[in-house]
XYZ file of C-alpha atoms in Angstrom:
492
model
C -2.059 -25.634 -75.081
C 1.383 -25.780 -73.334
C 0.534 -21.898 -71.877
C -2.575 -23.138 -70.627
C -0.981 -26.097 -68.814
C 1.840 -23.512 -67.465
C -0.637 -20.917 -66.383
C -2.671 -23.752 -64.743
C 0.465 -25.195 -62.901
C 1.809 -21.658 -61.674
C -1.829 -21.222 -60.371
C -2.022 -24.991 -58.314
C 1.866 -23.511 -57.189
C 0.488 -20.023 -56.207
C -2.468 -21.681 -54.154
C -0.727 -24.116 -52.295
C 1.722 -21.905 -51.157
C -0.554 -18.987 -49.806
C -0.488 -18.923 -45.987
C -2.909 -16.922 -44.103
C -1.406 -12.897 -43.519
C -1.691 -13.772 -39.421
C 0.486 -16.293 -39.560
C 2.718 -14.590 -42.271
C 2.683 -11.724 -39.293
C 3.672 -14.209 -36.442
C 7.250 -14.297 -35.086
C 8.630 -17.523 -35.391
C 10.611 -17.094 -32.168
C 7.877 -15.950 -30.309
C 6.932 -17.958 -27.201
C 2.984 -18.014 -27.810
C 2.151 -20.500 -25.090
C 4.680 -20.098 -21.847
C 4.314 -22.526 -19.403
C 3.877 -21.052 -16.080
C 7.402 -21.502 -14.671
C 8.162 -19.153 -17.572
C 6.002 -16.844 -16.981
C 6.748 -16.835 -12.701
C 10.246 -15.908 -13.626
C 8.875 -12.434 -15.064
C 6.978 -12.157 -12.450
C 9.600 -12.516 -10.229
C 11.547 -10.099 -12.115
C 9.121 -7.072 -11.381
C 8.610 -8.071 -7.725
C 11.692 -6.374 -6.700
C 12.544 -2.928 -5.215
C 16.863 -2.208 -6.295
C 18.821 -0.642 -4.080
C 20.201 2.841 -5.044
C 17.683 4.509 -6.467
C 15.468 7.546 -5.891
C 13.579 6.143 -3.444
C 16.138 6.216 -0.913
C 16.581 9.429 -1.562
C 13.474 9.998 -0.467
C 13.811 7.675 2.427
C 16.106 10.522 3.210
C 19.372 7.438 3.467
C 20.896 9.205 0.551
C 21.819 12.776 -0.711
C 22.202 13.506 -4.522
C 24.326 17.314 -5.082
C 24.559 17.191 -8.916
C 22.486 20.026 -10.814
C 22.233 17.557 -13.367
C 19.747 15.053 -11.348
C 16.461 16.012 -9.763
C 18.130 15.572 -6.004
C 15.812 14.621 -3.236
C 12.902 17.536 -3.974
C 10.283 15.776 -3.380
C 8.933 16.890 -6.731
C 6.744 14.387 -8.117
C 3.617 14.248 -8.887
C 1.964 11.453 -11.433
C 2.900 7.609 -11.312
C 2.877 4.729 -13.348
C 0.821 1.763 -12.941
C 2.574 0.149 -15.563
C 4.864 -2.496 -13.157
C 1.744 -3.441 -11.359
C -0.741 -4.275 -13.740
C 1.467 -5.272 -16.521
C 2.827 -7.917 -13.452
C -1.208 -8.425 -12.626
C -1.424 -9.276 -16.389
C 1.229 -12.210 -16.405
C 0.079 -13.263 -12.969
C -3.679 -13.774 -15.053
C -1.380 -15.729 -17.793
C 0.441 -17.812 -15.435
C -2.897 -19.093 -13.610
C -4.666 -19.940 -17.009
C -1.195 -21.675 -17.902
C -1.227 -23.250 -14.593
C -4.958 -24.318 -14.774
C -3.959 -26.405 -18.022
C -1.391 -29.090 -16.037
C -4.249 -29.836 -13.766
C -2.272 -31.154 -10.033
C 0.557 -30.499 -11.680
C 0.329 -26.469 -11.748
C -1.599 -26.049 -8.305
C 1.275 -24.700 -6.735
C 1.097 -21.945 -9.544
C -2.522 -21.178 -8.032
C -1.701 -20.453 -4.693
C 1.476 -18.411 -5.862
C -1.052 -16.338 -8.043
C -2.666 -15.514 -5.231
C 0.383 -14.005 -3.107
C 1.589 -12.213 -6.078
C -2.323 -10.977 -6.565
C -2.295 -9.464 -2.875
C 1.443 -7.960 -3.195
C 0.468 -6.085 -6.711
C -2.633 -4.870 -5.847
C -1.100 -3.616 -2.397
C 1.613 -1.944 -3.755
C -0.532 -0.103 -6.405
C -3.185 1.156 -3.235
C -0.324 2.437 -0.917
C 1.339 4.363 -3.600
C -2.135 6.097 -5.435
C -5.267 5.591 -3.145
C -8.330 3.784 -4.751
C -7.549 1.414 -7.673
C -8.849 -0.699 -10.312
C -9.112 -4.304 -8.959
C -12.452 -6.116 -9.142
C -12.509 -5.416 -12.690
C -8.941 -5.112 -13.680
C -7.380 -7.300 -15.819
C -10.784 -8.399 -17.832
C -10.175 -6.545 -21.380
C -9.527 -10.148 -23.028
C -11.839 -12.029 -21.326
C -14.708 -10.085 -20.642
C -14.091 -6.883 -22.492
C -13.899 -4.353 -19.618
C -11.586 -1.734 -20.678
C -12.532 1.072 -18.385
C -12.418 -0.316 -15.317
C -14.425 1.307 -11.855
C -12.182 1.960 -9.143
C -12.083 0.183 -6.023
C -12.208 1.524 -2.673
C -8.855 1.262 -0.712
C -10.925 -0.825 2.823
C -12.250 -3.223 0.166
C -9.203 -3.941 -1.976
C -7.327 -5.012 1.702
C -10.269 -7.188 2.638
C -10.022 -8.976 -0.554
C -5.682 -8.589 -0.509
C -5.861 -10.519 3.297
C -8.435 -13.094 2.214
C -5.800 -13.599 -0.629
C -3.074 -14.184 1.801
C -4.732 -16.063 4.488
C -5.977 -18.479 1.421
C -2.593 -18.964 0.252
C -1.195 -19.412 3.500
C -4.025 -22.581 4.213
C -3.088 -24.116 0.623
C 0.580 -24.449 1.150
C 1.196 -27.062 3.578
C -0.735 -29.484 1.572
C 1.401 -28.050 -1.755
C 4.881 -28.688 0.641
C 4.245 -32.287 1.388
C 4.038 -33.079 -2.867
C 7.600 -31.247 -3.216
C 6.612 -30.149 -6.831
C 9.150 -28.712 -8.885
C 9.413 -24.841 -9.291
C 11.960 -23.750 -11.998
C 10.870 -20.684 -12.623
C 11.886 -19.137 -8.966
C 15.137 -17.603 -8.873
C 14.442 -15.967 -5.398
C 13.493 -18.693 -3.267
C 14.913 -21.483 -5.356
C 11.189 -23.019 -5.115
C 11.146 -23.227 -1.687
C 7.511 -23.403 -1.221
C 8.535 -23.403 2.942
C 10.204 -20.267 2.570
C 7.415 -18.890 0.740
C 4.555 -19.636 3.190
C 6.939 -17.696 5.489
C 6.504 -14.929 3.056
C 2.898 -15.124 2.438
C 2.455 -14.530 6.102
C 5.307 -12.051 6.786
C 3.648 -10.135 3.923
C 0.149 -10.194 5.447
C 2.116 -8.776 8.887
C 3.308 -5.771 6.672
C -0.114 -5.092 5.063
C -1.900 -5.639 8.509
C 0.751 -3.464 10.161
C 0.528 -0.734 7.735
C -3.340 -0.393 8.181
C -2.444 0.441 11.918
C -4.837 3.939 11.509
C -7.670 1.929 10.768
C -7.017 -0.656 13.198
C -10.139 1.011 15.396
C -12.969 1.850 13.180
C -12.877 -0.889 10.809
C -14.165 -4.109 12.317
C -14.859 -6.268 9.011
C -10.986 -5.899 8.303
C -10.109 -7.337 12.082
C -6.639 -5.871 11.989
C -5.784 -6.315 15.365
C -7.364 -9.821 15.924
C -5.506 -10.604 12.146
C -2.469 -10.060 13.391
C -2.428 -11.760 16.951
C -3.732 -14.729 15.309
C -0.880 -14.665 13.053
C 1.972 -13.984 15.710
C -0.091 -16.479 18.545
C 0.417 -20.025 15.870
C 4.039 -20.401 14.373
C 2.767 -23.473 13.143
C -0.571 -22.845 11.280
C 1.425 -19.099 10.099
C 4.996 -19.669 10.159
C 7.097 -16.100 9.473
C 10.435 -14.994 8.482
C 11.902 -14.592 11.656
C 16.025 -15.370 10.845
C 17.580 -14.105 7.877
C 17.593 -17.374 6.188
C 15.050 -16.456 5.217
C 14.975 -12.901 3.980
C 12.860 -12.872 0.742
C 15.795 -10.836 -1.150
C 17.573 -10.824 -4.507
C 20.708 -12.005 -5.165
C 22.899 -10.533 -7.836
C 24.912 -12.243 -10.507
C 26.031 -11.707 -13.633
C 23.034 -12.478 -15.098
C 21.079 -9.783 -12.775
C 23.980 -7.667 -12.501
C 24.745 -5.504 -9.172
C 23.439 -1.544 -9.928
C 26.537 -0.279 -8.254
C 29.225 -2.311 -10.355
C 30.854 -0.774 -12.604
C 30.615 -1.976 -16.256
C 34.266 -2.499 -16.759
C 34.743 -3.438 -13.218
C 36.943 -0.947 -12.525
C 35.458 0.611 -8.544
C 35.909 3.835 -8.006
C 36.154 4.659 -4.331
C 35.163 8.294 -4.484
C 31.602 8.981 -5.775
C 31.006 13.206 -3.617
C 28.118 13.234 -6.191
C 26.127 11.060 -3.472
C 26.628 10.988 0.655
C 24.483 9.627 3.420
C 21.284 11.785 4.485
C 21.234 13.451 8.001
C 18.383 11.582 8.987
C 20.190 8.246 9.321
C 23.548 9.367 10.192
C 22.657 11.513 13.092
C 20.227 8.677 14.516
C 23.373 6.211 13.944
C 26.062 8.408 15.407
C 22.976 9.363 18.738
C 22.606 5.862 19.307
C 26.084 4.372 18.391
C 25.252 2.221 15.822
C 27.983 0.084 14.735
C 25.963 -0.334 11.163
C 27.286 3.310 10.394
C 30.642 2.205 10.577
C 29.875 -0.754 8.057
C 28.040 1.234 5.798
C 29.647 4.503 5.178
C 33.374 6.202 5.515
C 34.235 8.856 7.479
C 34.267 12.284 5.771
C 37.445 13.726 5.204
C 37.399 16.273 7.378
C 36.265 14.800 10.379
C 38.226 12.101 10.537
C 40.448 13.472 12.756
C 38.041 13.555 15.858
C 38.914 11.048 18.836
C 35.509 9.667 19.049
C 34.644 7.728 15.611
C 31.543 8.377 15.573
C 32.161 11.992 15.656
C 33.695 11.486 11.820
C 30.664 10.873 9.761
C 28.282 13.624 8.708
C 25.595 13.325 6.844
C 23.364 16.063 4.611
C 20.230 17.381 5.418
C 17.848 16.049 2.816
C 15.804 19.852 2.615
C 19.235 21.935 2.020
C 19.771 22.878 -1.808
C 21.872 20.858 -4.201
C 24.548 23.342 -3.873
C 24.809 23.378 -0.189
C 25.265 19.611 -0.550
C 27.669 19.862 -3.371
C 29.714 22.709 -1.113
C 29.522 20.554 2.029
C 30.939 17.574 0.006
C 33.566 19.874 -1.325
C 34.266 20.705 2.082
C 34.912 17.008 2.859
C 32.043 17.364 5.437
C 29.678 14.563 3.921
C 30.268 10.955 4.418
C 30.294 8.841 1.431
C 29.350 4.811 1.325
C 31.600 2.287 2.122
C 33.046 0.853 -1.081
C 35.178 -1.962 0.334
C 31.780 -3.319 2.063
C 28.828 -2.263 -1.009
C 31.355 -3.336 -4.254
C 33.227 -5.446 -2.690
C 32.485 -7.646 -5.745
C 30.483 -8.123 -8.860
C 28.069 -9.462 -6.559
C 27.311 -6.532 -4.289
C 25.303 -6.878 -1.547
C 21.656 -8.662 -1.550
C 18.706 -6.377 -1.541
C 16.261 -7.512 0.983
C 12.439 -7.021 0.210
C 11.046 -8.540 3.136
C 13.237 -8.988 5.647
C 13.733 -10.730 9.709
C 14.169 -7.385 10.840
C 10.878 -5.860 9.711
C 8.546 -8.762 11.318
C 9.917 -8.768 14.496
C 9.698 -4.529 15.038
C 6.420 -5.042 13.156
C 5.288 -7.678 15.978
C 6.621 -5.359 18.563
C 4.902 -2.715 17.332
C 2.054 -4.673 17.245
C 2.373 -5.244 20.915
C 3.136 -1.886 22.064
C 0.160 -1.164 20.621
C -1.885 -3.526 22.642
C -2.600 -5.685 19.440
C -1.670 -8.764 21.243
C 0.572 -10.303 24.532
C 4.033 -10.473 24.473
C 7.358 -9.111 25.582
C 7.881 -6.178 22.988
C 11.698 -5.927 24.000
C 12.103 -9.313 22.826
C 10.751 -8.432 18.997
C 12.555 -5.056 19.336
C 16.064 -6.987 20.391
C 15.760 -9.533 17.595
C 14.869 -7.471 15.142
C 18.253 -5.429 15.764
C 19.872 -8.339 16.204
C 18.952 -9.741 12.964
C 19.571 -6.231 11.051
C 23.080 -6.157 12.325
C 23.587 -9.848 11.385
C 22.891 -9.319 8.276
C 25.763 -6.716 8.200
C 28.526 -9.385 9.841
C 28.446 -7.066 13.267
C 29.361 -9.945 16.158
C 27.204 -11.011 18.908
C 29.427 -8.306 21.393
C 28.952 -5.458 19.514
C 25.267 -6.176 19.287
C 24.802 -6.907 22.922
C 26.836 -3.704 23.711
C 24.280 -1.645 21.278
C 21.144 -2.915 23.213
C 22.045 -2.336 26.395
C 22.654 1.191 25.391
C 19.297 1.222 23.422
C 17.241 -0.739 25.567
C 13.502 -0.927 24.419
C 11.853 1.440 26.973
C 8.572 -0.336 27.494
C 5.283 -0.157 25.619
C 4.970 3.638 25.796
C 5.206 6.419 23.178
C 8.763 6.444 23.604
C 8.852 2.701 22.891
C 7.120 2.907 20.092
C 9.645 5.985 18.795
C 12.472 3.670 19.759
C 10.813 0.082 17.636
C 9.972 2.574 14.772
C 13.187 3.933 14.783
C 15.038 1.183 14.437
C 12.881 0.002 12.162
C 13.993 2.293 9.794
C 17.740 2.320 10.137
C 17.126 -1.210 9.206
C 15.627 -0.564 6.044
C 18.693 1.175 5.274
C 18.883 0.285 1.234
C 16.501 -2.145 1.469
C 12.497 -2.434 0.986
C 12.125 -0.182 -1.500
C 10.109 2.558 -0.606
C 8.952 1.420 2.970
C 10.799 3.480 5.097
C 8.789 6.477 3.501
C 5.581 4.290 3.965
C 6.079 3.720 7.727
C 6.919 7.644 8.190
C 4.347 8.490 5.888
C 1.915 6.351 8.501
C 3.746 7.076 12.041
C 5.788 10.210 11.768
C 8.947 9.047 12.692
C 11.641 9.209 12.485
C 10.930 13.122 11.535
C 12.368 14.047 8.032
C 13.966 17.123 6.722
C 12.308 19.746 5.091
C 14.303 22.393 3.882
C 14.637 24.694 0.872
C 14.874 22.657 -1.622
C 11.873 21.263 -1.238
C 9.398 21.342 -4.350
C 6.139 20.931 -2.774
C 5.181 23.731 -0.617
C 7.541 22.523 2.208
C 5.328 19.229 2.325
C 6.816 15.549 1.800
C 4.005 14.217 -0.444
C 1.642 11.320 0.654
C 0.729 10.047 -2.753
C 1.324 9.933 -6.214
C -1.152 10.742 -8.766
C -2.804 8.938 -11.289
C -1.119 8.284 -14.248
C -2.083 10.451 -16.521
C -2.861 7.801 -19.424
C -6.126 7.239 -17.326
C -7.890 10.760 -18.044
C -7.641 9.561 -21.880
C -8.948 5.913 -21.373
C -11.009 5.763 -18.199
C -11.851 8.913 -17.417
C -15.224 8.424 -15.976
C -14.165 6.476 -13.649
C -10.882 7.907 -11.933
C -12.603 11.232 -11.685
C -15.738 9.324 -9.602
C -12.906 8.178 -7.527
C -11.224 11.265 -6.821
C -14.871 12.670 -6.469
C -14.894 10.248 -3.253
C -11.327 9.977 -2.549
C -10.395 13.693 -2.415
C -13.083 16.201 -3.490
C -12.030 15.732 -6.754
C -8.388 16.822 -6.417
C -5.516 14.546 -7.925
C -2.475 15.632 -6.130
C 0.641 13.966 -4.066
C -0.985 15.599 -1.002
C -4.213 14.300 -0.968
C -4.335 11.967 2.338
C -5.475 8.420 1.126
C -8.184 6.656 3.445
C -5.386 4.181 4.626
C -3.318 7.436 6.442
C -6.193 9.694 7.532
């Protein structure tokens, strides 16, 4: 009788301790439900070009003469959409987590929507046609093999999202709501309707080849509407505020060293021809911020004359045998590490809207005094390297803005690009990519049939899991050919 009692106990035991196997399988420091200022900060954490990288390589700032590293070939060919749509993905979580708090969250809504038109942007310059209009819908509405859309309509739908956000954020200002999540901006919704509209600038800018035969995107009349009301579209215009990360020791600086020990000799990586000689033509006090002389020019009267920088097409060991040579100017190390802090890495920048509006008005995209845009946006670029007010003055009247010609338009692009110098991520290849200028080396060690690419294929993950559907769009896109010189809709 006393067995049957103890079997019958261990069994009420056994039973009341059995848990279900998911929630045996859970992580008990998981965060299952993230509130959305959570979830921004992630967000926030993949929105972000760094400096140094192999993109500015292929911006041709940079040269890289170690075997060991791929250089500046130009070799690529597939992509990744995995920063994108895994970003796309929280940006879904944070408006369902947002949707929750009611008022509270709204401002979470209208950021959704930015970060919506930025993703989706930055996926269609880099591949062509992408998934959008069903993206993103495997857990709600089971679409796992997404159709492609076409580049014209994911920009209509990326400048509704940004004229939307733009109209939503004055009343989302006057409630002051809290933003915790926002290490970038601090949750300065002010600074980020600035953005929102700066951003639309860039995306309207960059469609400049369609500008003429596409009237239900309304580049042109976009953008002057923009540019003609500061106060309905306010825009970065001062480098207060640059949309731009900061680093700390938290998000530490990619050129500090871990033991903090600098190093002021690095012939592994010099500056690329294409800026230096533009810098040393023009006199550009920037060069001397940025970069030392090389050794063995330093001796020349005029400074200028001291830096040398190597052409981006010549072979690794030409580079490495220049550098040897002392004939290769390397950064500045007293300016870039200068502390654990570095130097901020600007995204978005003062100095990009105003060439972009004067662009925009050599163009004929709108009234207005183009040298004014072209001056500022100089001015700010040098600001933001400490160069004085006289030094900046004596640089524009040397490189005066020429007038809304083809030769102005050389100069605004030009300058456009020296001030992306380390900055913006790709877009310095973008805008040459779209304009031509300024003209980049090609050389022998280019990998691509002495081409610079214009795309990036598709990863190749999709010919496993949507198959179908990124072969219809190369079927459309480029006669079926996935390659990085197939010329996307937005550049033909």
């Amino acid at each position: 009788m006393k067995k049957i009692r103890y079997m019958i106990l261990s069994l009420a035991l056994g039973l009341g301790s059995c848990q279900d196997i998911d929630t045996l399988q859970k992580d008990p420091g998981a965060i299952t439900n993230p509130s959305a200022d959570l979830i921004l900060t992630g967000i926030l954490t993949n929105a972000w070009d760094a400096p140094w990288s192999t993109d500015h390589r292929h911006n041709q700032f940079m040269t890289q003469n170690e075997a060991y590293y791929d250089g500046q070939a130009y070799g690529w060919t597939t992509g990744s959409y995995d920063t994108y749509y895994n970003s796309l993905r929280n940006v879904s979580r944070m408006e369902i987590e947002a949707a929750k708090t009611g008022d509270v969250g709204t401002h979470y809504l209208t950021l959704a929507k930015f970060f919506k038109a930025y993703f989706y942007s930055r996926a269609t310059e880099m591949f062509g046609d992408v998934p959008m209009s069903e993206a993103i819908k495997g857990v709600s509405d089971e679409v796992f093999k997404p159709k492609y859309d076409s580049q014209k309509d994911i920009y209509i739908q990326v400048l509704k999202w940004l004229d939307e956000a733009n109209a939503e954020m004055p009343a989302l200002i006057a409630k002051k709501p809290a933003i915790s999540g926002d290490y970038l901006y601090g949750g300065d919704l002010v600074k980020w309707q600035k953005l929102i509209n700066s951003y639309r600038l860039r995306v309207l800018i960059s469609l400049s080849k369609r500008a003429d035969d596409t009237p239900d995107l309304n580049v042109k009349q976009q953008f002057a509407a923009i540019v003609n009301d500061p106060a309905k579209y306010p825009l970065i215009t001062t480098n207060a505020d640059n949309f731009q990360v900061v680093y700390n020791t938290v998000n530490t600086y990619p050129l500090w060293p871990s033991n903090g020990v600098v190093v002021k000799n690095d012939k592994r990586n010099t500056l690329g021809a294409t800026f230096v000689n533009i810098a040393k033509a023009t006199r550009d006090p920037r060069l001397l911020v940025v970069a030392l002389p090389a050794d063995a020019l330093k001796g020349n009267a005029d400074q200028y004359l001291r830096y040398g920088g190597g052409k981006t097409g010549d072979l690794q060991s030409t580079l490495l045998e220049d550098a040897g040579k002392g004939l290769l100017s390397m950064i500045n190390f007293d300016y870039w590490e200068a502390s654990a802090a570095g130097v901020p890495a600007i995204q978005l920048g003062a100095h990009e809207v105003n060439f972009s509006i004067a662009e925009a008005i050599n163009r004929g995209w709108l009234t207005g005094n183009g040298a004014d845009y072209y001056n500022k946006g100089v001015t700010e670029s040098m600001k933001f390297y400490n160069i004085g007010q006289t030094e900046i003055d004596k640089f524009l009247a040397a490189n005066p803005y020429p007038g809304n010609t083809e030769k102005g338009l050389q100069k605004i692009l030009e300058q456009k690009y020296m001030a992306f110098f380390e900055n913006s991520g790709r877009q310095a290849f973008y805008n040459y990519r779209r304009t031509g200028i300024p003209a980049f080396d090609i050389g022998l060690s280019n990998a691509n049939n002495n081409q610079i690419p214009v795309r990036w294929a598709y990863p190749t993950a999709e010919y496993t899991t949507n198959e179908v559907n990124v072969k219809a769009s190369l079927k459309t896109q480029f006669n079926g050919a996935d390659t990085q010189n197939g010329v996307m809709w937005l550049i033909k």
